[in-house]
mmCIF file of N, CA and C in Angstrom:
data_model
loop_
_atom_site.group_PDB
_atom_site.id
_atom_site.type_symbol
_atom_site.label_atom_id
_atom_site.label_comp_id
_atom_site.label_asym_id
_atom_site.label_seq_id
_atom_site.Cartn_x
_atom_site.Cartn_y
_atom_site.Cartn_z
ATOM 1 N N UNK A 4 -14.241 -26.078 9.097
ATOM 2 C CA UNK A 4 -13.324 -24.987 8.871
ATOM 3 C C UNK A 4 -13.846 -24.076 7.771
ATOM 4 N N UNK A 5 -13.568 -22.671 7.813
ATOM 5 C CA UNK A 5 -14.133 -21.813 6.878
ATOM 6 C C UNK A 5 -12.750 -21.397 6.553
ATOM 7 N N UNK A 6 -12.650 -20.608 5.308
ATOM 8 C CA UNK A 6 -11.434 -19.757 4.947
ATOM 9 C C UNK A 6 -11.933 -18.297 5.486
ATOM 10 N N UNK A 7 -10.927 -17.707 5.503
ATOM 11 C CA UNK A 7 -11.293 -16.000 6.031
ATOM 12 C C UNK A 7 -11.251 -15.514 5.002
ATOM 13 N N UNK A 8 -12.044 -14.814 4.520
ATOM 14 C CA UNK A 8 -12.064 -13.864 3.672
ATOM 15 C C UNK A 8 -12.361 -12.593 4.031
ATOM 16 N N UNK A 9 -11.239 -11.266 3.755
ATOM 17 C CA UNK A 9 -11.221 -9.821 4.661
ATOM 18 C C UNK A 9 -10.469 -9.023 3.137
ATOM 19 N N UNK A 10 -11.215 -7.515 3.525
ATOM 20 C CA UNK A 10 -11.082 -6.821 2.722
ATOM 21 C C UNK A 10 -9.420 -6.327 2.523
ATOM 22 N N UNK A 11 -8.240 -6.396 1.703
ATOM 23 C CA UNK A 11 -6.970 -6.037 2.126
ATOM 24 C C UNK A 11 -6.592 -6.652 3.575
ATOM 25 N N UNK A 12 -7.218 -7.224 3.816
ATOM 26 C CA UNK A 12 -6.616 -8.002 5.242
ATOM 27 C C UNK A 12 -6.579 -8.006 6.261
ATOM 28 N N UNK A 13 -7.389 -6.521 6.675
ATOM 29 C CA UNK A 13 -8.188 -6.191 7.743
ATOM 30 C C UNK A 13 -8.530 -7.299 8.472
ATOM 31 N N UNK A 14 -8.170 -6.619 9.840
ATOM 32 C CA UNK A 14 -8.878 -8.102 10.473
ATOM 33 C C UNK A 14 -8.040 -9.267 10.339
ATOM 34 N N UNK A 15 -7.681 -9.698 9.657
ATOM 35 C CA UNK A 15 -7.010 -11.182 9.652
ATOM 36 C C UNK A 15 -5.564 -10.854 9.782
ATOM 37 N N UNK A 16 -5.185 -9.935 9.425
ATOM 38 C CA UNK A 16 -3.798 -9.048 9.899
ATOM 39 C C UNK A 16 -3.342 -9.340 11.349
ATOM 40 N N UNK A 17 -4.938 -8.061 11.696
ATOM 41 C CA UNK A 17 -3.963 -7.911 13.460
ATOM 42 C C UNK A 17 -4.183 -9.268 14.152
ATOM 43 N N UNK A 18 -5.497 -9.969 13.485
ATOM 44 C CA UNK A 18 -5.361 -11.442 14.768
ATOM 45 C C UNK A 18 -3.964 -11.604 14.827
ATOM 46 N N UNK A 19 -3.225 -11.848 13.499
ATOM 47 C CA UNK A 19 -2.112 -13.357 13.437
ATOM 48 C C UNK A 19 -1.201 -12.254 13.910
ATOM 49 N N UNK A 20 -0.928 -10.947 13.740
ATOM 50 C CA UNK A 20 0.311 -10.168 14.791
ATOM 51 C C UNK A 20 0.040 -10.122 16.120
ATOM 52 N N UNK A 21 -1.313 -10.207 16.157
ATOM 53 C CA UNK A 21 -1.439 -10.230 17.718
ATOM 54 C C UNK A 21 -1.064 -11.060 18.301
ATOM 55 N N UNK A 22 -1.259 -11.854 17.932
ATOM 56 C CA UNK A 22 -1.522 -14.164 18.553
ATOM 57 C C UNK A 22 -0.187 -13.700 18.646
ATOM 58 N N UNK A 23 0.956 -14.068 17.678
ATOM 59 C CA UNK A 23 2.081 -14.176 17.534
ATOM 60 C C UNK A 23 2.854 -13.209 18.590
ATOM 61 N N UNK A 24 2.297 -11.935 19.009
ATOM 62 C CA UNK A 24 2.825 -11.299 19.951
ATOM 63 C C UNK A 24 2.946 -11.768 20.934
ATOM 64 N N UNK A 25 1.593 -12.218 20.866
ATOM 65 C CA UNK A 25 1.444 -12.997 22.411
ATOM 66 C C UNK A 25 2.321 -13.811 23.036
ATOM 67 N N UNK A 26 2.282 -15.213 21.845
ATOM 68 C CA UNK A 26 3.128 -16.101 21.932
ATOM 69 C C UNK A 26 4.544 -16.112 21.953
ATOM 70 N N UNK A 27 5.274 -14.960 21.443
ATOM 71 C CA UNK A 27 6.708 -14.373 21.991
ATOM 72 C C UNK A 27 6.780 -13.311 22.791
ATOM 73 N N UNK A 28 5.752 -13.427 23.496
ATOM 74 C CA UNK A 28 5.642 -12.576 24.987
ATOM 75 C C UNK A 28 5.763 -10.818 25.138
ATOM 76 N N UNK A 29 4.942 -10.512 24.031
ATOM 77 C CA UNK A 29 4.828 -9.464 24.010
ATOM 78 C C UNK A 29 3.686 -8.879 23.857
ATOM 79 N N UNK A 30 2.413 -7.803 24.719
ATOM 80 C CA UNK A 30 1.110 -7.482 24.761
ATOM 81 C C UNK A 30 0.398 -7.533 23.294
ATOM 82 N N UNK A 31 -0.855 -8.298 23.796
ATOM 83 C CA UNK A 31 -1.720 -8.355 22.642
ATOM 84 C C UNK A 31 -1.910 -6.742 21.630
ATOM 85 N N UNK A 32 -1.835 -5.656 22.450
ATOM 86 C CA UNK A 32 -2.306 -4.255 21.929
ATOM 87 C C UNK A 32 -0.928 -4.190 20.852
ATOM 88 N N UNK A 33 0.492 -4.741 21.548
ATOM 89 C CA UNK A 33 1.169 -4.295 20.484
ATOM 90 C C UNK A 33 1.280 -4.778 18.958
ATOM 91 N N UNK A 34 1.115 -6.155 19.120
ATOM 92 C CA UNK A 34 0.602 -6.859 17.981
ATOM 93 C C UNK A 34 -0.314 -5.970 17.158
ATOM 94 N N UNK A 35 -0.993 -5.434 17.734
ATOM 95 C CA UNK A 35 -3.019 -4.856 16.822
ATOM 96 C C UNK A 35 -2.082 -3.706 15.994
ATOM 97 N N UNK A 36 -1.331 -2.627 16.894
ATOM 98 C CA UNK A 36 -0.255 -1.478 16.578
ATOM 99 C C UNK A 36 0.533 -1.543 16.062
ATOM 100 N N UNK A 37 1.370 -2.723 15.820
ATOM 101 C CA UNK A 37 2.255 -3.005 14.597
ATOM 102 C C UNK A 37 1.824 -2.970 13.426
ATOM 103 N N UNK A 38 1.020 -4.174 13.486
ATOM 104 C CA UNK A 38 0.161 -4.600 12.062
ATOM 105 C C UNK A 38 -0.869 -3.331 11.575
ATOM 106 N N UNK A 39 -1.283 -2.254 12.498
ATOM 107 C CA UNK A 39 -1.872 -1.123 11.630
ATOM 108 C C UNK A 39 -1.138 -0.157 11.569
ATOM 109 N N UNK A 40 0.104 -0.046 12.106
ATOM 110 C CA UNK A 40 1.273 0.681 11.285
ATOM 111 C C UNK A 40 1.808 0.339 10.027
ATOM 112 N N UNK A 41 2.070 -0.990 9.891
ATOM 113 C CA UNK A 41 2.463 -1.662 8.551
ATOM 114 C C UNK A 41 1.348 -1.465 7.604
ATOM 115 N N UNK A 42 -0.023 -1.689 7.501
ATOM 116 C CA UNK A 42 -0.803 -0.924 7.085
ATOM 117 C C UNK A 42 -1.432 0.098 6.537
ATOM 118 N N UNK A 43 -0.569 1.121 7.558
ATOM 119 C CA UNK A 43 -0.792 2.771 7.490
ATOM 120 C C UNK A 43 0.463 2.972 6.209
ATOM 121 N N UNK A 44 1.527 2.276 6.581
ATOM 122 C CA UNK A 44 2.929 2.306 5.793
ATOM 123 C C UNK A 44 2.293 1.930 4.056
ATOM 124 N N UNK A 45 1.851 0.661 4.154
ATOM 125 C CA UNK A 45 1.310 0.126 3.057
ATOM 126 C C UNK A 45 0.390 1.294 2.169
ATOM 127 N N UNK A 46 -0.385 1.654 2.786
ATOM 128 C CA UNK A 46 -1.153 3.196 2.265
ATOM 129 C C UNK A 46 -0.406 4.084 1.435
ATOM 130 N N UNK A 47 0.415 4.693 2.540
ATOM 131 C CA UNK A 47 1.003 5.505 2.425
ATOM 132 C C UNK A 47 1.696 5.517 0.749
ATOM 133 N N UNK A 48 2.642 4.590 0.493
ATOM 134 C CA UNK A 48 3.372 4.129 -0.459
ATOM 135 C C UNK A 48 2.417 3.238 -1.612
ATOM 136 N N UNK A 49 1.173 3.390 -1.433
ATOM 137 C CA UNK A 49 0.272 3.064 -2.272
ATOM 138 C C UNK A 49 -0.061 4.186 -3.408
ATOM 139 N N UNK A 50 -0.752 5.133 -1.991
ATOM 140 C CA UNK A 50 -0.949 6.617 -2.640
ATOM 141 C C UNK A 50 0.029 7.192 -3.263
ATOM 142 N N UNK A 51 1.574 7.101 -2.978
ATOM 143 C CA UNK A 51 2.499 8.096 -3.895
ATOM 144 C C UNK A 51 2.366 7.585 -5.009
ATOM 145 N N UNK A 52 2.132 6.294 -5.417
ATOM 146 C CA UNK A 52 2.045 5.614 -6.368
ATOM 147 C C UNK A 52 1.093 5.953 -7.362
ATOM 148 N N UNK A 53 -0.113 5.776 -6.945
ATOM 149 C CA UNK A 53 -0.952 6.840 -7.579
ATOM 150 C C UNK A 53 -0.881 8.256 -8.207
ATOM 151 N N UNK A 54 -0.063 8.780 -6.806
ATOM 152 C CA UNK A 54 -0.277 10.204 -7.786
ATOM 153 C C UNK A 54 1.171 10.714 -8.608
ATOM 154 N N UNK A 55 1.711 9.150 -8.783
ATOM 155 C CA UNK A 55 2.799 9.690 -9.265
ATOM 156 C C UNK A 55 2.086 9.309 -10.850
ATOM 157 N N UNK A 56 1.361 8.381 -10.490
ATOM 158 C CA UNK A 56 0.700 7.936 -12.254
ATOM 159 C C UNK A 56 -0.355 9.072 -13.096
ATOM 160 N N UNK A 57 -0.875 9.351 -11.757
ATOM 161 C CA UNK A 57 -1.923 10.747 -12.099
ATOM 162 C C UNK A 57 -0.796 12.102 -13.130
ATOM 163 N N UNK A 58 0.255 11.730 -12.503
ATOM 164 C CA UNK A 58 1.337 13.392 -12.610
ATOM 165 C C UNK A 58 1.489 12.759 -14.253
ATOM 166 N N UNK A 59 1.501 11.466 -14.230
ATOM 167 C CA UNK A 59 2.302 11.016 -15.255
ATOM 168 C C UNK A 59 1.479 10.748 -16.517
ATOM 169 N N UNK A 60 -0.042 10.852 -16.428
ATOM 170 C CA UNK A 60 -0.739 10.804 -17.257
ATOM 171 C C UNK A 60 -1.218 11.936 -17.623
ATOM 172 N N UNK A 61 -0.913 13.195 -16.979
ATOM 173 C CA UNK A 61 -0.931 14.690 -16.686
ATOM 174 C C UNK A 61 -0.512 15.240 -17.830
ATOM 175 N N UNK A 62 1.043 15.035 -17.490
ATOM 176 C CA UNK A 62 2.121 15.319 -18.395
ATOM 177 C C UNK A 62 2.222 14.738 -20.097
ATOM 178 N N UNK A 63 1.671 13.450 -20.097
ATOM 179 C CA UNK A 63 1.624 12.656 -21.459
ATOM 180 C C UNK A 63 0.554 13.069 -22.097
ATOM 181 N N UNK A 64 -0.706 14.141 -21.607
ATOM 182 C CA UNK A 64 -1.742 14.823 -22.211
ATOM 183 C C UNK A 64 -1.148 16.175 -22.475
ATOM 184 N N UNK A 65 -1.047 16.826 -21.168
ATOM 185 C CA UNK A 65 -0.617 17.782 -21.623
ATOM 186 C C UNK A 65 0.790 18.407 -22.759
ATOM 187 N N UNK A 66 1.556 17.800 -22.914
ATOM 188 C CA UNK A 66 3.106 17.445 -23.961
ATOM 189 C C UNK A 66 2.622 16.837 -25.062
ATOM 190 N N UNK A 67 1.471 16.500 -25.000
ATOM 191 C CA UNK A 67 0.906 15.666 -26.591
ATOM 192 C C UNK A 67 2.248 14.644 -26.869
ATOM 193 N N UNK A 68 2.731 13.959 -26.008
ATOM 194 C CA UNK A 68 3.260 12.754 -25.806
ATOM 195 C C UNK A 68 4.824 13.008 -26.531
ATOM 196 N N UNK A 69 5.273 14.468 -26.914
ATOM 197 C CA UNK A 69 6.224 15.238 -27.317
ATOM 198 C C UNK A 69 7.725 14.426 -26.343
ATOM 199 N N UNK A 70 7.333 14.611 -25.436
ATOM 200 C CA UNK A 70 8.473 14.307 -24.581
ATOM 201 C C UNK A 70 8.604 12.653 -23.656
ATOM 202 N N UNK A 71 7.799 12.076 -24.527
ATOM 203 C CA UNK A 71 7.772 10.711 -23.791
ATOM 204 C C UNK A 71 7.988 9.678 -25.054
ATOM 205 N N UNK A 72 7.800 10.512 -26.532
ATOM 206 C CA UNK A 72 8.387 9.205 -27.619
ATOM 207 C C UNK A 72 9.842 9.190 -27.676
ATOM 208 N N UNK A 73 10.512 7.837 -27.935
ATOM 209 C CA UNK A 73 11.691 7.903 -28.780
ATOM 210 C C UNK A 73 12.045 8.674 -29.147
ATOM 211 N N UNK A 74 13.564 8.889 -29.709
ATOM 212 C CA UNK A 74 13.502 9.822 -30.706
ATOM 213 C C UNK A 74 14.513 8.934 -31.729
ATOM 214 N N UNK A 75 14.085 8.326 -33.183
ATOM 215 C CA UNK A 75 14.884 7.283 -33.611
ATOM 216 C C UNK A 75 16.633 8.537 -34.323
#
């Protein structure tokens, strides 16, 4: 036995949605199409993430950190 090792999960994803499609009787293709929608989803909500940190490290340069201290 080997372990799988895959980049983000590529690959080892759509097998086990696929198999599993299969096995509750539903086409192998839809399995592959789920799991790279969930995927695409995963992205998606990756990237806002990012550029919400980008906006946010933007703002804490540009404000000279004016509007992000305390104020005691």
């Amino acid at each position: 036995q080997s372990i799988p090792i895959t980049i983000s999960g590529i690959g080892l994803r759509e097998y086990v949605f696929s198999n599993l499609f299969v096995l509750y009787g539903a086409s192998f293709e839809k399995g592959i199409i789920v799991a790279l929608i969930l995927f695409l989803q995963i992205i998606i909500v990756s990237l806002f993430g990012v550029l919400l940190d980008i906006c946010n490290k933007y703002f804490k340069k540009k404000n000279n950190n004016k509007f992000w201290k305390k104020k005691n």
